PDB file of C-alpha atoms and ligand atoms in Angstrom:
ATOM      1  CA  MET A   1       7.336   1.836  44.400  1.00 40.00           C
ATOM      2  CA  ILE A   2       4.399   3.184  41.981  1.00 45.00           C
ATOM      3  CA  ARG A   3       7.289   4.917  40.364  1.00 46.00           C
ATOM      4  CA  ARG A   4       9.394   1.960  40.158  1.00 46.00           C
ATOM      5  CA  GLY A   5       6.299  -0.483  39.034  1.00 47.00           C
ATOM      6  CA  LEU A   6       5.451   2.631  36.284  1.00 46.00           C
ATOM      7  CA  PHE A   7       9.092   2.318  35.191  1.00 46.00           C
ATOM      8  CA  SER A   8       9.373  -1.810  34.608  1.00 48.00           C
ATOM      9  CA  LEU A   9       6.111  -1.231  32.600  1.00 48.00           C
ATOM     10  CA  ILE A  10       7.468   1.294  30.741  1.00 47.00           C
ATOM     11  CA  ALA A  11      10.580  -0.626  29.648  1.00 46.00           C
ATOM     12  CA  PHE A  12       9.112  -4.023  29.684  1.00 45.00           C
ATOM     13  CA  ALA A  13       6.632  -2.452  26.828  1.00 48.00           C
ATOM     14  CA  ALA A  14       9.862  -0.938  25.135  1.00 47.00           C
ATOM     15  CA  THR A  15      11.708  -4.250  25.377  1.00 46.00           C
ATOM     16  CA  LEU A  16       8.535  -5.856  23.529  1.00 48.00           C
ATOM     17  CA  PHE A  17       8.355  -3.225  21.190  1.00 53.00           C
ATOM     18  CA  ALA A  18      12.236  -3.619  20.256  1.00 50.00           C
ATOM     19  CA  GLN A  19      11.797  -6.952  19.725  1.00 56.00           C
ATOM     20  CA  GLY A  20       8.793  -6.795  17.675  1.00 73.00           C
ATOM     21  CA  ASN A  21       7.931  -9.403  14.963  1.00 88.00           C
ATOM     22  CA  PRO A  22      10.973 -11.399  13.680  1.00 90.00           C
ATOM     23  CA  ASP A  23      10.174 -11.113   9.892  1.00 94.00           C
ATOM     24  CA  TRP A  24      10.559  -6.497  10.458  1.00 95.00           C
ATOM     25  CA  HIS A  25      14.728  -7.398  10.542  1.00 96.00           C
ATOM     26  CA  ARG A  26      14.960 -10.739   8.520  1.00 96.00           C
ATOM     27  CA  ALA A  27      16.618  -9.937   5.444  1.00 96.00           C
ATOM     28  CA  ILE A  28      15.268 -11.244   1.879  1.00 97.00           C
ATOM     29  CA  PRO A  29      16.613 -11.260  -1.135  1.00 97.00           C
ATOM     30  CA  GLY A  30      14.949  -8.699  -3.263  1.00 97.00           C
ATOM     31  CA  PHE A  31      12.793  -9.628  -6.032  1.00 96.00           C
ATOM     32  CA  LYS A  32      10.400  -8.133  -9.172  1.00 96.00           C
ATOM     33  CA  ILE A  33       6.874  -7.141  -8.675  1.00 97.00           C
ATOM     34  CA  ALA A  34       6.224  -6.202 -12.231  1.00 97.00           C
ATOM     35  CA  GLY A  35       7.669  -4.238 -14.579  1.00 97.00           C
ATOM     36  CA  ASN A  36       9.861  -1.837 -13.183  1.00 98.00           C
ATOM     37  CA  LEU A  37       9.222  -2.066 -10.031  1.00 98.00           C
ATOM     38  CA  TYR A  38      10.924  -4.222  -7.040  1.00 98.00           C
ATOM     39  CA  TYR A  39      11.052  -5.409  -3.577  1.00 98.00           C
ATOM     40  CA  VAL A  40      13.714  -4.666  -1.292  1.00 98.00           C
ATOM     41  CA  GLY A  41      12.229  -4.686   2.176  1.00 98.00           C
ATOM     42  CA  THR A  42      13.134  -6.704   4.940  1.00 98.00           C
ATOM     43  CA  ALA A  43      10.545 -10.321   5.288  1.00 97.00           C
ATOM     44  CA  ASP A  44       7.805  -8.147   6.401  1.00 97.00           C
ATOM     45  CA  LEU A  45       9.100  -4.196   6.651  1.00 98.00           C
ATOM     46  CA  ALA A  46       8.167  -3.483   2.795  1.00 98.00           C
ATOM     47  CA  VAL A  47      10.129  -1.151   1.067  1.00 98.00           C
ATOM     48  CA  TYR A  48      10.052  -0.764  -2.747  1.00 99.00           C
ATOM     49  CA  LEU A  49      12.494   0.354  -5.329  1.00 98.00           C
ATOM     50  CA  ILE A  50      10.893   1.506  -8.742  1.00 98.00           C
ATOM     51  CA  VAL A  51      14.023   1.899 -11.129  1.00 98.00           C
ATOM     52  CA  THR A  52      13.598   4.602 -14.172  1.00 98.00           C
ATOM     53  CA  PRO A  53      16.771   5.831 -17.079  1.00 98.00           C
ATOM     54  CA  GLU A  54      17.403   8.818 -14.696  1.00 98.00           C
ATOM     55  CA  GLY A  55      17.624   7.162 -11.412  1.00 98.00           C
ATOM     56  CA  ASN A  56      15.682   5.376  -9.460  1.00 98.00           C
ATOM     57  CA  ILE A  57      13.043   6.291  -6.431  1.00 99.00           C
ATOM     58  CA  LEU A  58      12.573   4.147  -3.086  1.00 98.00           C
ATOM     59  CA  ILE A  59       9.231   4.201  -0.406  1.00 99.00           C
ATOM     60  CA  ASN A  60      10.661   3.161   2.712  1.00 98.00           C
ATOM     61  CA  SER A  61      13.989   3.059   4.682  1.00 98.00           C
ATOM     62  CA  ASP A  62      12.740   0.552   7.527  1.00 98.00           C
ATOM     63  CA  PHE A  63      14.098   0.868  10.838  1.00 97.00           C
ATOM     64  CA  LYS A  64      18.148   2.126  10.751  1.00 97.00           C
ATOM     65  CA  GLU A  65      19.290  -1.533  11.779  1.00 97.00           C
ATOM     66  CA  ASP A  66      17.617  -2.617   8.699  1.00 98.00           C
ATOM     67  CA  VAL A  67      19.412  -0.127   6.092  1.00 98.00           C
ATOM     68  CA  PRO A  68      22.184  -2.229   5.130  1.00 98.00           C
ATOM     69  CA  ALA A  69      19.527  -5.280   4.084  1.00 98.00           C
ATOM     70  CA  VAL A  70      17.621  -2.937   2.015  1.00 98.00           C
ATOM     71  CA  ARG A  71      20.637  -1.406   0.084  1.00 98.00           C
ATOM     72  CA  ALA A  72      21.951  -5.535  -0.154  1.00 98.00           C
ATOM     73  CA  ALA A  73      18.665  -5.949  -1.604  1.00 98.00           C
ATOM     74  CA  ILE A  74      19.057  -3.416  -3.946  1.00 98.00           C
ATOM     75  CA  GLU A  75      22.426  -4.156  -4.863  1.00 98.00           C
ATOM     76  CA  LYS A  76      21.895  -8.128  -5.255  1.00 98.00           C
ATOM     77  CA  LEU A  77      19.305  -7.008  -8.294  1.00 98.00           C
ATOM     78  CA  GLY A  78      21.921  -5.211  -9.845  1.00 98.00           C
ATOM     79  CA  PHE A  79      21.058  -2.005  -9.007  1.00 98.00           C
ATOM     80  CA  LYS A  80      22.505   0.968  -7.513  1.00 98.00           C
ATOM     81  CA  TYR A  81      22.201   2.124  -3.829  1.00 98.00           C
ATOM     82  CA  SER A  82      23.887   5.617  -5.171  1.00 98.00           C
ATOM     83  CA  ASP A  83      21.227   5.763  -8.321  1.00 98.00           C
ATOM     84  CA  THR A  84      18.508   6.620  -5.309  1.00 98.00           C
ATOM     85  CA  LYS A  85      17.282  10.161  -6.660  1.00 98.00           C
ATOM     86  CA  ILE A  86      13.970  10.291  -4.987  1.00 98.00           C
ATOM     87  CA  LEU A  87      12.964   9.180  -1.250  1.00 98.00           C
ATOM     88  CA  LEU A  88       9.228   8.434  -0.511  1.00 98.00           C
ATOM     89  CA  ILE A  89       7.509   7.551   2.900  1.00 98.00           C
ATOM     90  CA  SER A  90       4.315   5.032   3.444  1.00 98.00           C
ATOM     91  CA  HIS A  91       3.878   6.974   6.841  1.00 98.00           C
ATOM     92  CA  ALA A  92       6.400   8.303   9.365  1.00 98.00           C
ATOM     93  CA  HIS A  93       6.411   5.601  12.009  1.00 98.00           C
ATOM     94  CA  GLY A  94       9.981   4.266  12.596  1.00 97.00           C
ATOM     95  CA  ASP A  95       9.263   0.663  10.944  1.00 97.00           C
ATOM     96  CA  HIS A  96       9.030   2.318   8.178  1.00 98.00           C
ATOM     97  CA  ASP A  97      11.003   5.620   7.801  1.00 98.00           C
ATOM     98  CA  GLU A  98      13.644   5.602  10.899  1.00 98.00           C
ATOM     99  CA  GLY A  99      15.968   4.739   8.320  1.00 98.00           C
ATOM    100  CA  ILE A 100      15.223   7.504   6.096  1.00 98.00           C
ATOM    101  CA  GLY A 101      18.108  10.363   7.746  1.00 98.00           C
ATOM    102  CA  VAL A 102      20.542   7.635   6.580  1.00 98.00           C
ATOM    103  CA  ILE A 103      19.637   6.893   3.113  1.00 98.00           C
ATOM    104  CA  GLN A 104      19.248  10.746   2.546  1.00 98.00           C
ATOM    105  CA  LYS A 105      22.862  11.059   3.627  1.00 98.00           C
ATOM    106  CA  ASP A 106      24.193   8.234   1.699  1.00 98.00           C
ATOM    107  CA  THR A 107      22.653   8.784  -1.799  1.00 98.00           C
ATOM    108  CA  GLY A 108      22.143  12.767  -1.702  1.00 98.00           C
ATOM    109  CA  ALA A 109      18.653  11.998  -2.605  1.00 98.00           C
ATOM    110  CA  ARG A 110      15.574  13.860  -2.313  1.00 98.00           C
ATOM    111  CA  LEU A 111      13.220  13.300   0.438  1.00 98.00           C
ATOM    112  CA  MET A 112       9.366  14.375  -0.466  1.00 98.00           C
ATOM    113  CA  VAL A 113       7.307  13.841   2.338  1.00 98.00           C
ATOM    114  CA  MET A 114       2.762  14.403   2.835  1.00 98.00           C
ATOM    115  CA  ASP A 115       2.456  17.584   4.556  1.00 98.00           C
ATOM    116  CA  ALA A 116       0.898  16.134   8.193  1.00 98.00           C
ATOM    117  CA  ASP A 117       3.967  13.851   8.630  1.00 98.00           C
ATOM    118  CA  VAL A 118       6.730  16.441   7.960  1.00 98.00           C
ATOM    119  CA  PRO A 119       7.372  17.444  11.525  1.00 98.00           C
ATOM    120  CA  GLN A 120       7.251  13.848  12.347  1.00 98.00           C
ATOM    121  CA  GLU A 121      10.135  12.981   9.453  1.00 97.00           C
ATOM    122  CA  GLU A 122      12.150  16.314  10.039  1.00 98.00           C
ATOM    123  CA  SER A 123      11.982  15.323  14.595  1.00 97.00           C
ATOM    124  CA  THR A 124      15.180  14.616  15.929  1.00 96.00           C
ATOM    125  CA  ALA A 125      13.011  12.614  18.815  1.00 97.00           C
ATOM    126  CA  ARG A 126      14.062   8.995  19.609  1.00 95.00           C
ATOM    127  CA  GLY A 127      13.747   6.902  16.681  1.00 95.00           C
ATOM    128  CA  ARG A 128      12.630   9.505  14.536  1.00 97.00           C
ATOM    129  CA  PRO A 129      14.623  10.028  11.325  1.00 97.00           C
ATOM    130  CA  GLY A 130      16.231  13.559  11.994  1.00 96.00           C
ATOM    131  CA  ALA A 131      15.653  13.925   8.073  1.00 97.00           C
ATOM    132  CA  LYS A 132      15.508  17.173   5.762  1.00 97.00           C
ATOM    133  CA  VAL A 133      12.213  17.294   3.423  1.00 98.00           C
ATOM    134  CA  ASP A 134      13.014  18.726   0.071  1.00 98.00           C
ATOM    135  CA  ARG A 135       9.523  18.852  -1.071  1.00 98.00           C
ATOM    136  CA  VAL A 136       6.348  18.612   1.035  1.00 98.00           C
ATOM    137  CA  LEU A 137       3.720  17.155  -0.844  1.00 99.00           C
ATOM    138  CA  HIS A 138      -0.086  17.602  -0.681  1.00 98.00           C
ATOM    139  CA  ASP A 139      -2.874  14.880  -1.545  1.00 98.00           C
ATOM    140  CA  GLY A 140      -2.840  14.257  -5.138  1.00 98.00           C
ATOM    141  CA  ASP A 141       0.409  15.755  -6.446  1.00 99.00           C
ATOM    142  CA  THR A 142       2.598  13.187  -8.343  1.00 98.00           C
ATOM    143  CA  VAL A 143       5.956  12.475  -8.305  1.00 98.00           C
ATOM    144  CA  GLU A 144       8.240  12.006 -11.359  1.00 98.00           C
ATOM    145  CA  LEU A 145      10.910  10.091 -13.071  1.00 98.00           C
ATOM    146  CA  GLY A 146      12.543   8.988 -16.062  1.00 98.00           C
ATOM    147  CA  GLY A 147       8.892   8.387 -17.190  1.00 97.00           C
ATOM    148  CA  SER A 148       7.553   7.223 -14.463  1.00 98.00           C
ATOM    149  CA  LYS A 149       4.603   8.596 -12.441  1.00 98.00           C
ATOM    150  CA  LEU A 150       3.537   8.138  -8.697  1.00 98.00           C
ATOM    151  CA  THR A 151       0.526  10.098  -6.505  1.00 99.00           C
ATOM    152  CA  ALA A 152       0.310  10.458  -3.489  1.00 99.00           C
ATOM    153  CA  ARG A 153      -3.073   9.824  -2.157  1.00 98.00           C
ATOM    154  CA  LEU A 154      -3.448  10.747   1.734  1.00 98.00           C
ATOM    155  CA  THR A 155      -5.145   8.041   3.774  1.00 98.00           C
ATOM    156  CA  PRO A 156      -5.103   9.904   6.857  1.00 98.00           C
ATOM    157  CA  GLY A 157      -5.883   8.315  10.486  1.00 98.00           C
ATOM    158  CA  HIS A 158      -2.705   6.123  11.192  1.00 98.00           C
ATOM    159  CA  THR A 159      -0.862   8.677  10.737  1.00 98.00           C
ATOM    160  CA  LYS A 160      -2.354  12.390  10.026  1.00 98.00           C
ATOM    161  CA  GLY A 161       0.255  12.257   6.662  1.00 98.00           C
ATOM    162  CA  CYS A 162      -0.521   8.407   6.156  1.00 98.00           C
ATOM    163  CA  THR A 163       0.323   7.894   2.114  1.00 99.00           C
ATOM    164  CA  THR A 164      -1.140   5.441  -0.137  1.00 99.00           C
ATOM    165  CA  TRP A 165       1.001   5.513  -3.634  1.00 99.00           C
ATOM    166  CA  THR A 166      -0.541   4.553  -6.407  1.00 99.00           C
ATOM    167  CA  MET A 167       1.322   4.144  -9.925  1.00 98.00           C
ATOM    168  CA  GLN A 168       1.015   2.017 -13.460  1.00 98.00           C
ATOM    169  CA  VAL A 169       3.244  -0.037 -14.074  1.00 98.00           C
ATOM    170  CA  GLN A 170       3.847  -2.117 -17.500  1.00 96.00           C
ATOM    171  CA  GLU A 171       4.077  -5.825 -17.867  1.00 93.00           C
ATOM    172  CA  GLY A 172       3.824  -8.079 -20.695  1.00 88.00           C
ATOM    173  CA  GLY A 173       1.897  -5.181 -22.809  1.00 93.00           C
ATOM    174  CA  ARG A 174      -1.074  -4.750 -19.748  1.00 95.00           C
ATOM    175  CA  THR A 175      -1.106  -1.758 -17.690  1.00 98.00           C
ATOM    176  CA  LEU A 176      -1.273  -2.825 -14.112  1.00 98.00           C
ATOM    177  CA  ASN A 177      -2.736  -0.338 -11.055  1.00 98.00           C
ATOM    178  CA  ALA A 178      -0.442  -0.757  -8.451  1.00 98.00           C
ATOM    179  CA  VAL A 179      -1.599   0.666  -5.159  1.00 99.00           C
ATOM    180  CA  ILE A 180       1.019   0.451  -1.557  1.00 99.00           C
ATOM    181  CA  ILE A 181      -1.554   0.913   1.287  1.00 98.00           C
ATOM    182  CA  GLY A 182      -0.122   3.377   3.528  1.00 98.00           C
ATOM    183  CA  SER A 183      -1.963   1.926   6.402  1.00 98.00           C
ATOM    184  CA  PRO A 184      -5.634   1.243   7.388  1.00 98.00           C
ATOM    185  CA  ASN A 185      -4.951  -0.268  10.593  1.00 98.00           C
ATOM    186  CA  VAL A 186      -5.805   1.304  14.067  1.00 97.00           C
ATOM    187  CA  ASN A 187      -3.064   0.489  16.582  1.00 96.00           C
ATOM    188  CA  ASN A 188      -2.901  -0.705  20.202  1.00 95.00           C
ATOM    189  CA  GLY A 189      -3.368   2.118  21.862  1.00 96.00           C
ATOM    190  CA  TYR A 190      -4.831   4.292  19.792  1.00 97.00           C
ATOM    191  CA  ILE A 191      -8.477   6.319  20.609  1.00 97.00           C
ATOM    192  CA  LEU A 192     -10.649   7.344  18.389  1.00 98.00           C
ATOM    193  CA  VAL A 193     -13.263   9.330  20.475  1.00 97.00           C
ATOM    194  CA  GLY A 194     -12.413  11.883  22.609  1.00 95.00           C
ATOM    195  CA  ASN A 195      -8.972  12.285  21.292  1.00 97.00           C
ATOM    196  CA  LYS A 196      -7.381  15.698  21.845  1.00 96.00           C
ATOM    197  CA  ASP A 197      -4.347  14.975  20.065  1.00 96.00           C
ATOM    198  CA  TYR A 198      -5.864  14.424  17.257  1.00 98.00           C
ATOM    199  CA  PRO A 199      -9.821  15.189  17.691  1.00 97.00           C
ATOM    200  CA  GLN A 200     -11.341  14.064  13.967  1.00 98.00           C
ATOM    201  CA  ILE A 201      -8.697  10.618  13.758  1.00 98.00           C
ATOM    202  CA  ALA A 202     -12.199   8.833  13.175  1.00 98.00           C
ATOM    203  CA  GLU A 203     -13.537  10.882  10.465  1.00 98.00           C
ATOM    204  CA  ASP A 204     -10.110  10.324   9.130  1.00 98.00           C
ATOM    205  CA  TYR A 205     -10.306   6.816   9.049  1.00 98.00           C
ATOM    206  CA  VAL A 206     -14.000   7.210   7.163  1.00 98.00           C
ATOM    207  CA  LYS A 207     -12.335   9.065   4.655  1.00 98.00           C
ATOM    208  CA  THR A 208      -9.366   6.457   3.870  1.00 98.00           C
ATOM    209  CA  PHE A 209     -11.865   3.843   3.872  1.00 98.00           C
ATOM    210  CA  ARG A 210     -13.805   5.634   0.941  1.00 98.00           C
ATOM    211  CA  VAL A 211     -10.146   6.735  -0.541  1.00 98.00           C
ATOM    212  CA  LEU A 212      -8.728   3.090  -1.097  1.00 98.00           C
ATOM    213  CA  LYS A 213     -12.389   1.714  -1.703  1.00 98.00           C
ATOM    214  CA  ALA A 214     -12.566   3.649  -4.964  1.00 98.00           C
ATOM    215  CA  LEU A 215      -9.342   3.107  -6.240  1.00 98.00           C
ATOM    216  CA  PRO A 216      -8.584   1.010  -9.673  1.00 98.00           C
ATOM    217  CA  CYS A 217      -5.762  -1.418  -7.970  1.00 98.00           C
ATOM    218  CA  ASP A 218      -4.507  -4.397  -9.959  1.00 98.00           C
ATOM    219  CA  LEU A 219      -1.468  -4.765  -7.919  1.00 98.00           C
ATOM    220  CA  PHE A 220      -1.992  -5.549  -4.099  1.00 98.00           C
ATOM    221  CA  LEU A 221       0.715  -3.651  -1.961  1.00 98.00           C
ATOM    222  CA  GLY A 222       1.253  -2.065   1.147  1.00 98.00           C
ATOM    223  CA  ALA A 223       4.301  -0.886   4.042  1.00 98.00           C
ATOM    224  CA  HIS A 224       3.840  -4.205   5.554  1.00 98.00           C
ATOM    225  CA  GLY A 225       3.974  -7.737   3.536  1.00 98.00           C
ATOM    226  CA  ALA A 226       1.483  -9.200   5.968  1.00 97.00           C
ATOM    227  CA  TYR A 227      -1.127  -6.985   4.399  1.00 97.00           C
ATOM    228  CA  PHE A 228      -1.034  -8.733   1.142  1.00 98.00           C
ATOM    229  CA  GLY A 229       0.342 -12.320   2.306  1.00 97.00           C
ATOM    230  CA  MET A 230       3.517 -11.566   0.628  1.00 97.00           C
ATOM    231  CA  LEU A 231       5.497 -14.302   1.850  1.00 96.00           C
ATOM    232  CA  ALA A 232       2.919 -16.594   0.738  1.00 96.00           C
ATOM    233  CA  LYS A 233       3.013 -15.294  -3.038  1.00 96.00           C
ATOM    234  CA  LEU A 234       6.825 -14.921  -2.719  1.00 94.00           C
ATOM    235  CA  GLU A 235       5.965 -18.270  -2.823  1.00 93.00           C
ATOM    236  CA  GLN A 236       3.487 -18.889  -5.486  1.00 93.00           C
ATOM    237  CA  ILE A 237       6.321 -17.053  -7.677  1.00 88.00           C
ATOM    238  CA  LYS A 238       8.973 -19.334  -7.263  1.00 84.00           C
ATOM    239  CA  ALA A 239       6.521 -21.769  -8.106  1.00 86.00           C
ATOM    240  CA  GLY A 240       6.618 -20.050 -11.638  1.00 84.00           C
ATOM    241  CA  GLY A 241       3.101 -19.415 -12.965  1.00 79.00           C
ATOM    242  CA  LEU A 242       0.748 -16.144 -13.141  1.00 88.00           C
ATOM    243  CA  ASN A 243       1.773 -13.243 -10.696  1.00 95.00           C
ATOM    244  CA  PRO A 244       0.727 -13.680  -7.123  1.00 97.00           C
ATOM    245  CA  PHE A 245       0.496  -9.819  -7.154  1.00 98.00           C
ATOM    246  CA  ILE A 246      -2.164  -9.215  -9.221  1.00 97.00           C
ATOM    247  CA  ASP A 247      -5.245  -9.652  -6.662  1.00 98.00           C
ATOM    248  CA  SER A 248      -7.731  -7.224  -6.686  1.00 98.00           C
ATOM    249  CA  ALA A 249      -9.942  -9.763  -5.191  1.00 98.00           C
ATOM    250  CA  GLY A 250      -7.332 -10.387  -2.595  1.00 98.00           C
ATOM    251  CA  TYR A 251      -7.330  -6.202  -2.260  1.00 98.00           C
ATOM    252  CA  ARG A 252     -10.807  -5.652  -1.869  1.00 98.00           C
ATOM    253  CA  ALA A 253     -11.122  -8.184   0.567  1.00 98.00           C
ATOM    254  CA  TYR A 254      -8.575  -6.677   2.792  1.00 98.00           C
ATOM    255  CA  VAL A 255      -9.649  -3.001   1.889  1.00 98.00           C
ATOM    256  CA  SER A 256     -13.059  -4.171   3.114  1.00 98.00           C
ATOM    257  CA  GLU A 257     -11.996  -6.460   6.668  1.00 98.00           C
ATOM    258  CA  ARG A 258      -9.969  -3.377   7.394  1.00 98.00           C
ATOM    259  CA  GLU A 259     -12.657  -1.281   7.255  1.00 98.00           C
ATOM    260  CA  ASP A 260     -14.784  -3.380   9.452  1.00 98.00           C
ATOM    261  CA  THR A 261     -12.472  -3.922  12.078  1.00 98.00           C
ATOM    262  CA  PHE A 262     -12.342   0.010  12.111  1.00 98.00           C
ATOM    263  CA  ARG A 263     -15.735   0.002  12.971  1.00 98.00           C
ATOM    264  CA  LYS A 264     -16.678  -2.346  15.205  1.00 98.00           C
ATOM    265  CA  GLU A 265     -13.572  -0.641  17.662  1.00 97.00           C
ATOM    266  CA  TRP A 266     -15.503   2.968  16.597  1.00 98.00           C
ATOM    267  CA  ALA A 267     -18.432   1.847  18.031  1.00 97.00           C
ATOM    268  CA  ARG A 268     -16.917   0.139  21.015  1.00 97.00           C
ATOM    269  CA  GLU A 269     -15.496   3.300  21.500  1.00 97.00           C
ATOM    270  CA  LYS A 270     -18.312   5.010  21.401  1.00 96.00           C
ATOM    271  CA  GLN A 271     -20.162   2.887  24.176  1.00 96.00           C
ATOM    272  CA  ASN A 272     -16.964   2.996  26.448  1.00 93.00           C
ATOM    273  CA  PRO A 273     -15.616   6.785  26.317  1.00 86.00           C
ATOM    274  CA  GLY A 274     -12.211   6.975  27.297  1.00 88.00           C
ATOM    275  CA  SER A 275     -10.751   3.747  26.358  1.00 93.00           C
ATOM    276  CA  ARG A 276      -8.210   2.549  24.047  1.00 95.00           C
ATOM    277  CA  MET A 277      -7.790   0.853  20.857  1.00 95.00           C
ATOM    278  CA  GLY A 278      -6.836  -3.225  22.618  1.00 91.00           C
ATOM    279  CA  GLU A 279      -8.698  -2.535  25.888  1.00 84.00           C
ATOM    280  CA  LYS A 280     -11.741  -4.483  26.444  1.00 69.00           C
TER     281      LYS A 280
HETATM  282 ZN1  LIG B   1       2.585   2.415  11.717  1.00 73.65          ZN
END
């Protein structure tokens, strides 16, 4: 009976996970953020396209089932899916990278991944992309193509190789600093104190917030649209006026709120050793 109960619980959790947020799999038209930087993800799972004269860079794939929506968004903007030359990820979780192996196979793009996330990227376990990493990145490495340059900033904690991508975009005679946050979030079930698989997890989050706070940011972006209020900002774009993605104050407020949440959880776990995020 106990085993059966446990199985039901796991099945229930798996169903919840599979359903997820309805915006995860809701296709939306791609749109220009600024300069040669475009959004081609779903209503919440962000995918970024950087268009250059030597081919394109794609950051994230979303789940396998979302790859056709990503491809359609690229093509409806008038770009070629087959021009994808370099593939990057925010971090090695299925909502951002499960489809990476599919896109790599379709386009022949070179996959570049932060060192500590490489084993997860190449894993063929359920929900993992089983992709081949062509170039292993280290903190501060740059990725260049056709005059565009991205910098990989290690922002660990959420995963060991979680990566915040930064780049400069030219728009209307201005140079804009874009920051695509990898993830500052402590997920439900995460253990910050006494984590045997990831002993330095809390110190890594501390480092991540230090890095994020120091980055210059004009264009506030991230691995999920929800981080930066993407859907609401998209409505503002349709209404015309200033580019709502230029939101330095929004970035600072978001990072500060996320750091507070992390520090409260860390303090709570120190008071309750052996507990996990989401447990009271
Ligand atoms: Zn994640």
